[in-house]
Amino acid sequence: MEKKVDVTSKAVTEVLARTIEYLQPNPASRAKLTMLNTVSKIRGQVKNPGYPQSEGLLGECMIRHGKELGGESNFGDALLDAGESMKRLAEVKDSLDIEVKQNFIDPLQNLCDKDLKEIQHHLKKLEGRRLDFDYKKKRQGKIPDEELRQAMEKFEESKEVAETSMHHLLETDIEQVSQLSALVDAQLDYHRQAVQILDELADKLKRRMREASSRPKREYKPKPRELLDLGEPEQSNGGFPCAAAPKITAASSSFRSSDKPIRTPSRSMPPLDQPSCKALYDFEPENDGELGFHEGDIITLTNQIDENWYEGMLDGQSGFFPLSYVEVLVPLPQ
């Protein structure tokens, strides 16, 4: 039973990890989402940002360029149709994430955190009492029989508790089959909705192609060229009268010399005796709470969220930013 429980524990742990990778395949986005969720908990925010679905990002890109091309462009209209469908696919994928988390990931995580952890506790306690019983058994005759009897009773008690908990886990594994069935049902529902959305999009695009092919083609008619009056033949500058070149006076040269672009003052730099870092690249914030900066900015470090994200201040504004965008000049105290 102990061996079967050990195999079950490893299976549940790895299946959980792989399921999360299946739902959220981008490791960088997963790490960023984990950081933002941690920040939300620290700040007491109820609503957490969701995982950026690739279908949604593609849809936003298509819609943006479709609007730029305008309504007179067949390609622009088609991009708008496709972009809306991609955003619908992202919403369906979000529903899949929620469904799988509630009916598959959370129950398996509870199995790890409660039942399997409890069994490991019983087995560890059993091992300790077995060692105690073996030690006292070897000293039989040198210790009171009552002490040996108590050690044996405690060992038998722990053995029974551990065996009962393992037996219960192995006999109720149909619950895990039910959870796996819920995962497959959620996937089927997602793919059915995805097929419906893509079928509708395919019909729209085919209809646009038919309409475009049935419309008469517009011929390109260049504008008529304007006749150029060359004027008198002795004029060699295309018929336009020559104007005298303006003389540059001292006043005008001094005016031009003073007409230089004004350099914007650089951002205030914090003293380097406090934790700080230097921006290696520009960083544009994409979520609430992130701190934007430009290459070369000196940022005051206030906290380290995890191994990938810092919290800092720049020009009176506080926020979070990735460690890979900066070079630490003065590290935070340990």
mmCIF file of C-alpha atoms in Angstrom:
data_model
loop_
_atom_site.group_PDB
_atom_site.id
_atom_site.type_symbol
_atom_site.label_atom_id
_atom_site.label_comp_id
_atom_site.label_asym_id
_atom_site.label_seq_id
_atom_site.Cartn_x
_atom_site.Cartn_y
_atom_site.Cartn_z
ATOM 1 C CA MET A 1 0.000 0.000 0.000
ATOM 2 C CA GLU A 2 2.817 2.372 0.842
ATOM 3 C CA LYS A 3 4.355 1.865 -2.599
ATOM 4 C CA LYS A 4 1.017 2.464 -4.362
ATOM 5 C CA VAL A 5 0.438 5.612 -2.335
ATOM 6 C CA ASP A 6 3.905 6.869 -3.270
ATOM 7 C CA VAL A 7 3.216 6.275 -6.983
ATOM 8 C CA THR A 8 -0.184 8.005 -6.638
ATOM 9 C CA SER A 9 1.440 11.023 -4.992
ATOM 10 C CA LYS A 10 4.016 11.396 -7.780
ATOM 11 C CA ALA A 11 1.331 10.967 -10.464
ATOM 12 C CA VAL A 12 -0.954 13.641 -8.966
ATOM 13 C CA THR A 13 1.911 16.121 -8.507
ATOM 14 C CA GLU A 14 3.193 15.822 -12.079
ATOM 15 C CA VAL A 15 -0.284 15.778 -13.671
ATOM 16 C CA LEU A 16 -1.098 19.005 -11.810
ATOM 17 C CA ALA A 17 2.051 20.706 -13.102
ATOM 18 C CA ARG A 18 1.473 19.537 -16.684
ATOM 19 C CA THR A 19 -2.179 20.592 -16.618
ATOM 20 C CA ILE A 20 -1.196 24.129 -15.621
ATOM 21 C CA GLU A 21 1.350 24.179 -18.467
ATOM 22 C CA TYR A 22 -1.367 22.989 -20.862
ATOM 23 C CA LEU A 23 -3.716 25.800 -19.823
ATOM 24 C CA GLN A 24 -1.011 28.475 -19.538
ATOM 25 C CA PRO A 25 1.863 27.464 -21.864
ATOM 26 C CA ASN A 26 3.931 30.660 -21.652
ATOM 27 C CA PRO A 27 6.289 30.341 -18.623
ATOM 28 C CA ALA A 28 7.094 34.064 -18.593
ATOM 29 C CA SER A 29 3.401 34.963 -18.505
ATOM 30 C CA ARG A 30 2.807 32.366 -15.769
ATOM 31 C CA ALA A 31 5.602 33.859 -13.647
ATOM 32 C CA LYS A 32 4.293 37.384 -14.216
ATOM 33 C CA LEU A 33 0.732 36.326 -13.388
ATOM 34 C CA THR A 34 1.948 34.665 -10.167
ATOM 35 C CA MET A 35 3.767 37.870 -9.215
ATOM 36 C CA LEU A 36 0.711 40.046 -9.932
ATOM 37 C CA ASN A 37 -1.554 37.718 -7.949
ATOM 38 C CA THR A 38 0.885 37.918 -5.017
ATOM 39 C CA VAL A 39 0.865 41.715 -5.242
ATOM 40 C CA SER A 40 -2.948 41.726 -5.379
ATOM 41 C CA LYS A 41 -3.095 39.638 -2.193
ATOM 42 C CA ILE A 42 -0.629 41.985 -0.477
ATOM 43 C CA ARG A 43 -2.728 44.998 -1.460
ATOM 44 C CA GLY A 44 -5.999 43.287 -0.570
ATOM 45 C CA GLN A 45 -7.365 43.469 -4.117
ATOM 46 C CA VAL A 46 -10.177 41.021 -4.872
ATOM 47 C CA LYS A 47 -9.914 40.943 -8.683
ATOM 48 C CA ASN A 48 -6.743 39.368 -10.022
ATOM 49 C CA PRO A 49 -5.492 39.793 -13.595
ATOM 50 C CA GLY A 50 -6.099 36.820 -15.868
ATOM 51 C CA TYR A 51 -3.685 34.904 -18.047
ATOM 52 C CA PRO A 52 -3.111 36.682 -21.411
ATOM 53 C CA GLN A 53 -4.521 34.156 -23.889
ATOM 54 C CA SER A 54 -2.619 34.025 -27.192
ATOM 55 C CA GLU A 55 -5.926 34.082 -29.102
ATOM 56 C CA GLY A 56 -6.863 37.342 -27.385
ATOM 57 C CA LEU A 57 -3.495 38.954 -28.181
ATOM 58 C CA LEU A 58 -3.817 37.899 -31.831
ATOM 59 C CA GLY A 59 -7.375 39.244 -31.946
ATOM 60 C CA GLU A 60 -6.355 42.656 -30.578
ATOM 61 C CA CYS A 61 -3.573 42.854 -33.167
ATOM 62 C CA MET A 62 -5.972 42.034 -36.022
ATOM 63 C CA ILE A 63 -8.588 44.548 -34.864
ATOM 64 C CA ARG A 64 -6.017 47.324 -34.490
ATOM 65 C CA HIS A 65 -4.671 46.906 -38.020
ATOM 66 C CA GLY A 66 -8.147 46.305 -39.453
ATOM 67 C CA LYS A 67 -9.253 49.709 -38.143
ATOM 68 C CA GLU A 68 -6.118 51.313 -39.589
ATOM 69 C CA LEU A 69 -6.865 49.878 -43.044
ATOM 70 C CA GLY A 70 -10.421 51.221 -42.869
ATOM 71 C CA GLY A 71 -13.797 50.079 -44.171
ATOM 72 C CA GLU A 72 -12.888 50.478 -47.855
ATOM 73 C CA SER A 73 -10.310 47.677 -47.577
ATOM 74 C CA ASN A 74 -11.446 44.070 -48.038
ATOM 75 C CA PHE A 75 -8.461 42.915 -46.006
ATOM 76 C CA GLY A 76 -9.236 45.424 -43.245
ATOM 77 C CA ASP A 77 -12.830 44.214 -42.908
ATOM 78 C CA ALA A 78 -11.669 40.595 -42.888
ATOM 79 C CA LEU A 79 -9.128 41.375 -40.162
ATOM 80 C CA LEU A 80 -11.889 42.911 -38.043
ATOM 81 C CA ASP A 81 -14.024 39.780 -38.449
ATOM 82 C CA ALA A 82 -11.108 37.488 -37.609
ATOM 83 C CA GLY A 83 -10.047 39.645 -34.653
ATOM 84 C CA GLU A 84 -13.496 39.528 -33.079
ATOM 85 C CA SER A 85 -13.568 35.741 -33.492
ATOM 86 C CA MET A 86 -10.128 35.405 -31.899
ATOM 87 C CA LYS A 87 -11.293 37.450 -28.904
ATOM 88 C CA ARG A 88 -14.301 35.144 -28.572
ATOM 89 C CA LEU A 89 -11.950 32.176 -28.635
ATOM 90 C CA ALA A 90 -9.939 33.792 -25.825
ATOM 91 C CA GLU A 91 -13.111 34.167 -23.736
ATOM 92 C CA VAL A 92 -13.950 30.494 -24.302
ATOM 93 C CA LYS A 93 -10.387 29.583 -23.300
ATOM 94 C CA ASP A 94 -10.789 31.621 -20.101
ATOM 95 C CA SER A 95 -13.945 29.624 -19.351
ATOM 96 C CA LEU A 96 -11.971 26.420 -19.911
ATOM 97 C CA ASP A 97 -9.319 27.608 -17.448
ATOM 98 C CA ILE A 98 -11.936 28.350 -14.780
ATOM 99 C CA GLU A 99 -13.785 25.059 -15.341
ATOM 100 C CA VAL A 100 -10.619 22.934 -15.197
ATOM 101 C CA LYS A 101 -9.343 24.764 -12.136
ATOM 102 C CA GLN A 102 -12.582 24.261 -10.190
ATOM 103 C CA ASN A 103 -13.303 20.652 -11.152
ATOM 104 C CA PHE A 104 -9.848 19.159 -11.720
ATOM 105 C CA ILE A 105 -6.902 21.198 -10.424
ATOM 106 C CA ASP A 106 -8.399 22.279 -7.090
ATOM 107 C CA PRO A 107 -9.617 18.770 -6.085
ATOM 108 C CA LEU A 108 -6.234 17.221 -6.954
ATOM 109 C CA GLN A 109 -4.430 20.018 -5.115
ATOM 110 C CA ASN A 110 -6.644 19.357 -2.090
ATOM 111 C CA LEU A 111 -5.723 15.664 -2.337
ATOM 112 C CA CYS A 112 -2.035 16.628 -2.207
ATOM 113 C CA ASP A 113 -2.412 19.182 0.564
ATOM 114 C CA LYS A 114 -4.714 17.127 2.792
ATOM 115 C CA ASP A 115 -5.000 13.362 2.231
ATOM 116 C CA LEU A 116 -1.507 12.606 0.902
ATOM 117 C CA LYS A 117 0.096 14.970 3.390
ATOM 118 C CA GLU A 118 -1.824 13.313 6.230
ATOM 119 C CA ILE A 119 -0.683 9.855 5.096
ATOM 120 C CA GLN A 120 2.941 11.029 5.005
ATOM 121 C CA HIS A 121 2.518 12.314 8.548
ATOM 122 C CA HIS A 122 1.165 8.939 9.735
ATOM 123 C CA LEU A 123 3.994 7.052 7.981
ATOM 124 C CA LYS A 124 6.622 9.327 9.496
ATOM 125 C CA LYS A 125 5.100 8.838 12.953
ATOM 126 C CA LEU A 126 4.967 5.056 12.354
ATOM 127 C CA GLU A 127 8.642 4.981 11.409
ATOM 128 C CA GLY A 128 9.570 6.850 14.582
ATOM 129 C CA ARG A 129 7.597 4.456 16.796
ATOM 130 C CA ARG A 130 9.045 1.444 14.947
ATOM 131 C CA LEU A 131 12.564 2.627 15.689
ATOM 132 C CA ASP A 132 11.646 3.222 19.328
ATOM 133 C CA PHE A 133 10.095 -0.253 19.621
ATOM 134 C CA ASP A 134 13.118 -1.930 17.964
ATOM 135 C CA TYR A 135 15.496 -0.119 20.288
ATOM 136 C CA LYS A 136 13.568 -1.126 23.408
ATOM 137 C CA LYS A 137 13.135 -4.681 22.138
ATOM 138 C CA LYS A 138 16.903 -5.042 21.878
ATOM 139 C CA ARG A 139 17.192 -3.901 25.492
ATOM 140 C CA GLN A 140 14.622 -6.402 26.698
ATOM 141 C CA GLY A 141 15.556 -7.526 30.177
ATOM 142 C CA LYS A 142 17.353 -4.259 30.871
ATOM 143 C CA ILE A 143 14.211 -2.123 30.817
ATOM 144 C CA PRO A 144 10.817 -2.713 32.510
ATOM 145 C CA ASP A 145 8.455 -4.960 30.549
ATOM 146 C CA GLU A 146 5.721 -2.323 30.860
ATOM 147 C CA GLU A 147 7.849 0.174 28.907
ATOM 148 C CA LEU A 148 8.394 -2.381 26.151
ATOM 149 C CA ARG A 149 4.686 -3.211 26.073
ATOM 150 C CA GLN A 150 3.740 0.485 25.731
ATOM 151 C CA ALA A 151 6.227 0.930 22.863
ATOM 152 C CA MET A 152 4.712 -2.065 21.061
ATOM 153 C CA GLU A 153 1.160 -0.766 21.569
ATOM 154 C CA LYS A 154 2.078 2.670 20.188
ATOM 155 C CA PHE A 155 3.733 1.048 17.183
ATOM 156 C CA GLU A 156 0.673 -1.127 16.487
ATOM 157 C CA GLU A 157 -1.620 1.881 16.911
ATOM 158 C CA SER A 158 0.355 3.987 14.396
ATOM 159 C CA LYS A 159 0.543 1.045 12.001
ATOM 160 C CA GLU A 160 -3.227 0.646 12.060
ATOM 161 C CA VAL A 161 -3.853 4.372 11.525
ATOM 162 C CA ALA A 162 -1.403 4.545 8.619
ATOM 163 C CA GLU A 163 -2.816 1.435 6.952
ATOM 164 C CA THR A 164 -6.388 2.689 7.354
ATOM 165 C CA SER A 165 -5.605 6.064 5.765
ATOM 166 C CA MET A 166 -3.746 4.431 2.837
ATOM 167 C CA HIS A 167 -6.518 1.889 2.318
ATOM 168 C CA HIS A 168 -9.137 4.659 2.245
ATOM 169 C CA LEU A 169 -7.153 6.622 -0.350
ATOM 170 C CA LEU A 170 -6.641 3.633 -2.642
ATOM 171 C CA GLU A 171 -10.246 2.433 -2.344
ATOM 172 C CA THR A 172 -11.735 5.846 -3.178
ATOM 173 C CA ASP A 173 -9.601 6.525 -6.263
ATOM 174 C CA ILE A 174 -12.816 6.582 -8.310
ATOM 175 C CA GLU A 175 -13.000 10.225 -7.188
ATOM 176 C CA GLN A 176 -9.874 10.939 -9.238
ATOM 177 C CA VAL A 177 -11.499 9.197 -12.217
ATOM 178 C CA SER A 178 -14.490 11.528 -11.807
ATOM 179 C CA GLN A 179 -12.185 14.561 -11.728
ATOM 180 C CA LEU A 180 -10.392 13.354 -14.863
ATOM 181 C CA SER A 181 -13.780 12.969 -16.550
ATOM 182 C CA ALA A 182 -14.566 16.594 -15.632
ATOM 183 C CA LEU A 183 -11.326 17.685 -17.333
ATOM 184 C CA VAL A 184 -12.272 15.875 -20.553
ATOM 185 C CA ASP A 185 -15.829 17.292 -20.464
ATOM 186 C CA ALA A 186 -14.429 20.824 -20.136
ATOM 187 C CA GLN A 187 -12.082 20.231 -23.072
ATOM 188 C CA LEU A 188 -14.923 18.874 -25.218
ATOM 189 C CA ASP A 189 -17.091 21.897 -24.424
ATOM 190 C CA TYR A 190 -14.210 24.249 -25.298
ATOM 191 C CA HIS A 191 -13.503 22.555 -28.626
ATOM 192 C CA ARG A 192 -17.209 22.477 -29.571
ATOM 193 C CA GLN A 193 -17.498 26.226 -28.990
ATOM 194 C CA ALA A 194 -14.193 26.854 -30.774
ATOM 195 C CA VAL A 195 -15.374 24.885 -33.827
ATOM 196 C CA GLN A 196 -18.628 26.871 -33.895
ATOM 197 C CA ILE A 197 -16.784 30.217 -33.724
ATOM 198 C CA LEU A 198 -14.314 29.224 -36.448
ATOM 199 C CA ASP A 199 -17.101 27.849 -38.677
ATOM 200 C CA GLU A 200 -18.911 31.196 -38.424
ATOM 201 C CA LEU A 201 -15.675 33.047 -39.239
ATOM 202 C CA ALA A 202 -14.958 30.799 -42.232
ATOM 203 C CA ASP A 203 -18.479 31.463 -43.595
ATOM 204 C CA LYS A 204 -18.019 35.229 -43.183
ATOM 205 C CA LEU A 205 -14.690 35.204 -45.014
ATOM 206 C CA LYS A 206 -16.055 33.073 -47.864
ATOM 207 C CA ARG A 207 -19.042 35.419 -48.179
ATOM 208 C CA ARG A 208 -16.678 38.403 -48.345
ATOM 209 C CA MET A 209 -14.684 36.688 -51.092
ATOM 210 C CA ARG A 210 -17.847 36.039 -53.144
ATOM 211 C CA GLU A 211 -19.037 39.620 -52.708
ATOM 212 C CA ALA A 212 -15.637 40.997 -53.658
ATOM 213 C CA SER A 213 -15.441 38.819 -56.806
ATOM 214 C CA SER A 214 -18.959 39.819 -57.906
ATOM 215 C CA ARG A 215 -18.294 43.549 -57.678
ATOM 216 C CA PRO A 216 -17.009 45.247 -60.840
ATOM 217 C CA LYS A 217 -13.366 46.114 -60.632
ATOM 218 C CA ARG A 218 -12.521 49.770 -60.433
ATOM 219 C CA GLU A 219 -10.106 50.930 -63.067
ATOM 220 C CA TYR A 220 -7.299 53.216 -62.105
ATOM 221 C CA LYS A 221 -7.493 56.520 -63.885
ATOM 222 C CA PRO A 222 -4.472 58.747 -63.365
ATOM 223 C CA LYS A 223 -5.069 62.461 -63.059
ATOM 224 C CA PRO A 224 -4.346 64.449 -66.238
ATOM 225 C CA ARG A 225 -0.976 66.090 -66.218
ATOM 226 C CA GLU A 226 -0.871 69.849 -65.975
ATOM 227 C CA LEU A 227 0.845 71.720 -68.791
ATOM 228 C CA LEU A 228 4.011 73.445 -67.637
ATOM 229 C CA ASP A 229 4.513 76.990 -68.934
ATOM 230 C CA LEU A 230 8.225 77.322 -69.559
ATOM 231 C CA GLY A 231 8.026 81.081 -70.002
ATOM 232 C CA GLU A 232 10.706 83.056 -71.849
ATOM 233 C CA PRO A 233 13.486 80.912 -73.346
ATOM 234 C CA GLU A 234 16.272 83.060 -71.913
ATOM 235 C CA GLN A 235 15.197 82.203 -68.401
ATOM 236 C CA SER A 236 17.033 79.067 -67.306
ATOM 237 C CA ASN A 237 15.221 78.495 -64.028
ATOM 238 C CA GLY A 238 11.949 77.053 -65.370
ATOM 239 C CA GLY A 239 10.248 80.375 -65.985
ATOM 240 C CA PHE A 240 10.183 81.581 -62.410
ATOM 241 C CA PRO A 241 11.792 84.944 -61.699
ATOM 242 C CA CYS A 242 14.915 84.843 -59.621
ATOM 243 C CA ALA A 243 14.799 86.558 -56.279
ATOM 244 C CA ALA A 244 17.857 88.028 -54.676
ATOM 245 C CA ALA A 245 19.346 85.852 -52.027
ATOM 246 C CA PRO A 246 18.781 87.338 -48.593
ATOM 247 C CA LYS A 247 21.867 88.624 -46.866
ATOM 248 C CA ILE A 248 22.719 87.139 -43.538
ATOM 249 C CA THR A 249 23.240 89.957 -41.103
ATOM 250 C CA ALA A 250 24.865 89.753 -37.745
ATOM 251 C CA ALA A 251 21.483 90.086 -36.078
ATOM 252 C CA SER A 252 19.978 87.240 -38.049
ATOM 253 C CA SER A 253 23.000 85.013 -37.476
ATOM 254 C CA SER A 254 22.872 85.664 -33.774
ATOM 255 C CA PHE A 255 19.170 84.870 -33.780
ATOM 256 C CA ARG A 256 19.781 81.570 -35.578
ATOM 257 C CA SER A 257 22.632 80.650 -33.294
ATOM 258 C CA SER A 258 20.354 81.082 -30.320
ATOM 259 C CA ASP A 259 17.541 79.089 -31.976
ATOM 260 C CA LYS A 260 18.794 75.676 -30.728
ATOM 261 C CA PRO A 261 16.643 72.883 -29.349
ATOM 262 C CA ILE A 262 16.307 73.085 -25.621
ATOM 263 C CA ARG A 263 17.532 69.935 -23.894
ATOM 264 C CA THR A 264 15.085 68.524 -21.435
ATOM 265 C CA PRO A 265 16.586 68.129 -17.993
ATOM 266 C CA SER A 266 17.368 64.552 -17.019
ATOM 267 C CA ARG A 267 15.372 62.825 -14.308
ATOM 268 C CA SER A 268 16.478 63.342 -10.783
ATOM 269 C CA MET A 269 19.006 60.710 -9.755
ATOM 270 C CA PRO A 270 18.790 59.220 -6.280
ATOM 271 C CA PRO A 271 21.993 59.141 -4.236
ATOM 272 C CA LEU A 272 23.867 55.893 -4.797
ATOM 273 C CA ASP A 273 24.202 55.245 -1.056
ATOM 274 C CA GLN A 274 20.716 53.680 -1.073
ATOM 275 C CA PRO A 275 19.477 50.560 -2.923
ATOM 276 C CA SER A 276 19.140 51.446 -6.602
ATOM 277 C CA CYS A 277 19.424 50.120 -10.142
ATOM 278 C CA LYS A 278 19.990 51.448 -13.660
ATOM 279 C CA ALA A 279 17.556 50.763 -16.525
ATOM 280 C CA LEU A 280 19.174 48.827 -19.383
ATOM 281 C CA TYR A 281 16.125 49.089 -21.675
ATOM 282 C CA ASP A 282 12.837 50.968 -21.936
ATOM 283 C CA PHE A 283 9.977 49.269 -20.047
ATOM 284 C CA GLU A 284 6.348 50.048 -20.903
ATOM 285 C CA PRO A 285 3.899 48.993 -18.153
ATOM 286 C CA GLU A 286 1.129 46.640 -19.294
ATOM 287 C CA ASN A 287 -0.712 46.135 -15.986
ATOM 288 C CA ASP A 288 -1.784 48.238 -13.019
ATOM 289 C CA GLY A 289 0.971 48.569 -10.466
ATOM 290 C CA GLU A 290 3.889 48.319 -12.920
ATOM 291 C CA LEU A 291 6.509 51.092 -13.106
ATOM 292 C CA GLY A 292 7.529 52.385 -16.542
ATOM 293 C CA PHE A 293 10.985 53.822 -17.261
ATOM 294 C CA HIS A 294 13.482 54.610 -20.023
ATOM 295 C CA GLU A 295 16.992 53.358 -20.685
ATOM 296 C CA GLY A 296 19.489 55.003 -18.372
ATOM 297 C CA ASP A 297 16.994 55.930 -15.610
ATOM 298 C CA ILE A 298 18.184 55.374 -12.047
ATOM 299 C CA ILE A 299 15.465 53.693 -9.965
ATOM 300 C CA THR A 300 15.355 53.484 -6.176
ATOM 301 C CA LEU A 301 14.787 49.901 -5.004
ATOM 302 C CA THR A 302 12.275 49.429 -2.199
ATOM 303 C CA ASN A 303 11.467 45.702 -2.210
ATOM 304 C CA GLN A 304 12.090 42.422 -4.059
ATOM 305 C CA ILE A 305 8.847 40.568 -4.886
ATOM 306 C CA ASP A 306 10.494 37.357 -6.118
ATOM 307 C CA GLU A 307 13.534 36.255 -8.113
ATOM 308 C CA ASN A 308 12.188 37.979 -11.266
ATOM 309 C CA TRP A 309 10.481 41.198 -10.051
ATOM 310 C CA TYR A 310 11.476 44.268 -8.033
ATOM 311 C CA GLU A 311 9.473 47.117 -6.546
ATOM 312 C CA GLY A 312 10.950 50.588 -6.857
ATOM 313 C CA MET A 313 10.375 54.348 -7.112
ATOM 314 C CA LEU A 314 11.088 56.813 -9.920
ATOM 315 C CA ASP A 315 10.106 60.498 -9.920
ATOM 316 C CA GLY A 316 7.728 59.961 -7.000
ATOM 317 C CA GLN A 317 5.944 57.018 -8.607
ATOM 318 C CA SER A 318 6.111 53.503 -7.178
ATOM 319 C CA GLY A 319 5.577 50.215 -9.005
ATOM 320 C CA PHE A 320 6.883 46.835 -10.058
ATOM 321 C CA PHE A 321 9.285 45.994 -12.880
ATOM 322 C CA PRO A 322 11.223 42.949 -14.145
ATOM 323 C CA LEU A 323 14.771 42.343 -12.917
ATOM 324 C CA SER A 324 15.951 41.494 -16.461
ATOM 325 C CA TYR A 325 15.438 45.134 -17.554
ATOM 326 C CA VAL A 326 17.830 46.692 -15.028
ATOM 327 C CA GLU A 327 21.350 46.495 -13.619
ATOM 328 C CA VAL A 328 21.510 46.589 -9.829
ATOM 329 C CA LEU A 329 23.918 49.274 -8.638
ATOM 330 C CA VAL A 330 23.340 49.104 -4.874
ATOM 331 C CA PRO A 331 21.577 45.882 -3.781
ATOM 332 C CA LEU A 332 18.816 45.697 -1.184
ATOM 333 C CA PRO A 333 20.022 44.752 2.300
ATOM 334 C CA GLN A 334 19.641 41.038 3.095
#
